[in-house]
XYZ file of N, CA and C in Angstrom:
273
model
N -19.167 13.220 -42.198
C -19.929 12.111 -41.857
C -18.557 11.676 -40.746
N -17.147 12.098 -41.416
C -16.179 11.596 -39.806
C -16.454 11.983 -38.391
N -16.923 12.996 -38.530
C -16.723 14.126 -37.159
C -17.727 13.335 -36.187
N -19.018 12.707 -37.113
C -20.472 12.281 -36.532
C -19.442 11.056 -35.969
N -19.087 9.700 -36.821
C -18.321 9.064 -36.469
C -17.720 9.052 -35.179
N -16.670 9.960 -35.226
C -15.888 10.127 -33.534
C -16.957 10.432 -32.588
N -17.488 10.729 -33.128
C -18.320 11.745 -31.516
C -19.350 10.552 -31.337
N -19.917 9.810 -31.849
C -20.781 8.666 -31.646
C -19.859 7.708 -30.704
N -18.437 7.287 -31.193
C -17.640 6.462 -30.931
C -16.893 7.272 -29.454
N -17.045 8.399 -29.261
C -16.753 8.677 -28.017
C -17.881 8.821 -27.062
N -19.408 9.281 -27.652
C -20.278 8.734 -26.465
C -20.429 7.395 -26.111
N -20.507 6.602 -27.170
C -20.166 5.058 -26.685
C -19.218 4.505 -25.831
N -17.748 4.970 -25.706
C -17.277 4.723 -24.905
C -17.287 5.231 -23.706
N -17.960 6.306 -23.424
C -18.346 6.881 -22.092
C -19.352 6.507 -21.614
N -20.414 5.926 -22.644
C -21.500 5.255 -21.721
C -20.740 3.912 -20.983
N -19.965 3.261 -21.921
C -19.467 2.109 -21.670
C -18.790 2.188 -20.426
N -17.833 3.391 -20.008
C -17.084 3.668 -18.945
C -18.499 3.902 -17.590
N -19.205 4.242 -17.754
C -20.402 4.671 -17.147
C -21.117 3.157 -16.502
N -20.934 2.520 -17.188
C -21.883 1.347 -16.989
C -20.786 0.429 -15.988
N -19.448 0.831 -16.373
C -18.391 0.005 -15.738
C -18.530 0.154 -14.066
N -18.979 1.696 -13.647
C -19.045 2.354 -12.773
C -19.717 1.354 -12.088
N -20.907 0.973 -11.929
C -21.963 0.336 -11.992
C -22.216 -1.111 -11.587
N -21.437 -1.720 -12.025
C -21.568 -3.396 -11.925
C -20.714 -4.095 -11.109
N -21.238 -4.876 -10.435
C -20.834 -5.576 -9.325
C -19.222 -5.713 -9.279
N -18.605 -6.126 -8.016
C -17.542 -6.729 -8.202
C -16.996 -7.689 -8.771
N -17.956 -8.855 -8.895
C -17.666 -10.126 -9.627
C -18.205 -10.101 -10.558
N -18.972 -9.198 -11.151
C -19.102 -8.558 -12.760
C -18.093 -7.929 -13.417
N -17.331 -7.157 -12.370
C -16.465 -6.302 -12.760
C -14.865 -6.975 -13.382
N -15.208 -8.241 -12.867
C -13.838 -9.152 -13.150
C -13.346 -9.712 -14.758
N -15.054 -9.606 -15.041
C -14.956 -10.593 -16.327
C -15.511 -9.496 -17.281
N -15.755 -7.812 -16.792
C -15.067 -6.519 -17.736
C -13.701 -6.601 -17.968
N -13.247 -6.541 -19.383
C -11.630 -6.386 -19.463
C -11.281 -5.226 -19.731
N -10.064 -4.648 -19.193
C -9.552 -3.007 -19.183
C -9.752 -2.695 -20.461
N -9.793 -1.129 -20.190
C -9.755 -0.811 -22.170
C -7.944 -0.766 -22.415
N -7.948 -0.808 -23.631
C -6.795 -1.194 -24.448
C -5.984 0.405 -24.669
N -6.590 1.372 -24.214
C -5.555 2.900 -24.604
C -6.118 3.062 -23.129
N -5.655 2.687 -21.908
C -5.843 3.752 -20.444
C -4.778 4.526 -20.515
N -5.270 5.765 -20.151
C -4.299 7.170 -20.145
C -3.809 7.239 -18.819
N -4.744 6.653 -17.909
C -3.953 6.748 -15.982
C -3.047 5.307 -15.972
N -2.864 4.645 -17.185
C -1.881 3.243 -16.587
C -0.648 3.483 -16.517
N -0.103 4.424 -16.924
C 1.228 4.862 -16.380
C 1.523 5.264 -14.807
N 0.218 6.172 -14.708
C 0.242 6.809 -13.453
C -0.182 5.932 -12.323
N -0.741 5.084 -12.462
C -1.241 3.556 -11.912
C -0.122 2.745 -11.465
N 0.929 2.416 -12.734
C 1.851 1.754 -12.476
C 2.837 1.410 -11.415
N 3.045 2.364 -10.291
C 3.676 2.242 -9.832
C 3.026 1.524 -8.516
N 1.685 1.478 -8.084
C 1.153 0.912 -7.242
C 1.941 -0.561 -7.493
N 1.835 -1.175 -8.155
C 2.335 -2.624 -8.753
C 3.496 -3.425 -8.545
N 4.359 -2.489 -8.677
C 5.729 -2.612 -8.788
C 6.113 -3.526 -7.611
N 7.296 -3.953 -7.410
C 7.876 -4.945 -6.259
C 8.555 -3.859 -4.981
N 8.886 -2.925 -5.713
C 9.593 -1.906 -4.821
C 8.689 -1.091 -4.039
N 7.463 -1.274 -3.949
C 6.607 -0.644 -3.132
C 5.481 -1.903 -2.678
N 5.763 -2.940 -2.532
C 4.871 -3.802 -1.976
C 4.666 -3.685 -0.661
N 3.079 -4.426 -0.293
C 2.646 -4.359 1.374
C 4.105 -4.619 2.111
N 4.817 -5.495 2.208
C 5.802 -5.793 3.308
C 6.588 -4.960 3.518
N 7.290 -4.510 1.850
C 7.997 -3.551 2.386
C 7.902 -2.088 2.691
N 6.565 -1.885 2.687
C 5.719 -0.190 3.041
C 5.760 -0.320 4.375
N 5.460 -1.915 5.535
C 4.914 -2.063 6.294
C 6.596 -1.798 7.084
N 7.695 -2.377 6.644
C 8.980 -1.550 7.228
C 9.390 -0.696 7.389
N 8.832 0.105 5.969
C 9.601 1.384 6.090
C 8.782 2.301 7.336
N 7.825 1.873 7.332
C 6.494 2.622 8.440
C 7.379 2.256 9.913
N 8.408 1.690 10.517
C 8.739 1.966 11.799
C 10.263 1.438 11.778
N 11.339 2.533 10.597
C 12.124 2.553 10.304
C 13.131 1.983 11.419
N 13.074 2.697 12.804
C 13.680 2.311 13.828
C 13.376 1.559 14.798
N 12.635 0.685 14.450
C 12.041 -0.409 15.249
C 12.899 -1.525 16.142
N 13.535 -1.968 14.745
C 14.233 -3.067 14.984
C 15.564 -2.990 15.615
N 16.338 -1.551 15.465
C 17.064 -0.858 16.131
C 16.746 -0.983 17.470
N 15.684 0.009 18.075
C 15.056 0.285 19.181
C 15.057 -1.133 20.141
N 14.188 -1.886 19.567
C 13.656 -3.098 20.114
C 15.223 -3.691 20.003
N 16.283 -3.680 19.957
C 17.471 -4.715 19.880
C 18.375 -3.789 21.204
N 18.470 -2.369 20.894
C 19.165 -1.632 21.894
C 18.142 -2.060 23.623
N 16.879 -1.866 23.365
C 16.451 -2.002 24.359
C 16.201 -3.765 25.176
N 16.668 -4.926 24.354
C 16.667 -5.868 24.594
C 18.194 -5.911 25.600
N 19.304 -5.347 24.857
C 20.710 -5.267 25.166
C 20.598 -5.010 26.783
N 19.674 -3.285 26.951
C 19.712 -2.894 28.358
C 19.208 -3.641 29.151
N 17.694 -4.694 28.776
C 17.310 -5.474 29.809
C 18.452 -6.260 30.366
N 18.938 -7.078 29.452
C 19.900 -7.984 29.459
C 21.309 -7.553 30.369
N 21.219 -6.563 30.937
C 22.283 -5.993 31.180
C 21.970 -5.901 32.257
N 20.641 -5.168 32.615
C 20.264 -5.060 33.971
C 19.341 -6.336 34.629
N 19.656 -7.256 33.960
C 19.397 -8.613 34.473
C 20.772 -9.203 35.189
N 21.831 -9.146 34.601
C 22.857 -9.315 34.780
C 23.574 -8.497 35.852
N 23.514 -7.114 35.905
C 24.021 -6.152 36.997
C 23.310 -6.194 38.752
N 21.961 -6.416 37.988
C 21.147 -6.191 38.918
C 21.126 -4.865 39.779
N 20.786 -4.267 38.907
C 21.299 -2.495 39.284
C 19.996 -2.195 39.923
N 18.907 -3.271 39.021
C 17.610 -2.021 39.435
C 16.832 -3.125 41.351
N 17.611 -3.921 41.474
C 17.605 -4.366 42.643
C 17.806 -3.844 43.574
N 18.808 -3.100 43.735
C 19.683 -2.400 44.831
C 18.846 -1.363 44.940
N 18.180 -0.752 44.251
C 17.725 0.398 44.438
C 16.365 0.226 45.334
N 15.461 -0.632 45.855
C 14.443 -0.614 46.216
C 14.385 -0.316 47.928
N 15.190 -0.389 48.332
C 15.288 -0.035 50.091
C 15.299 1.145 51.092
N 15.166 2.124 49.847
C 15.478 3.705 50.470
C 14.335 4.105 50.496
N 12.910 4.061 50.137
C 11.858 4.394 50.634
C 10.651 4.099 51.612
């Protein structure tokens, strides 16, 4: 008899999971997450502060600030020395 109750409990949990897949997004907020989620440890890293959206955006372009600063210095040097204006008369 014990095996039958375990089996029916597993079937019931499977039916509840299948039902939660078809709920709308507003109804899904009302459904509480399962108490024993086997994927919770594997999904926890997504919600840690080390992997926030702002930090990930900064890592997407690692040399952008250095490159923009170097380009700004180049433009400032070019404006101060006027080297680009001297070369326009030979063509």
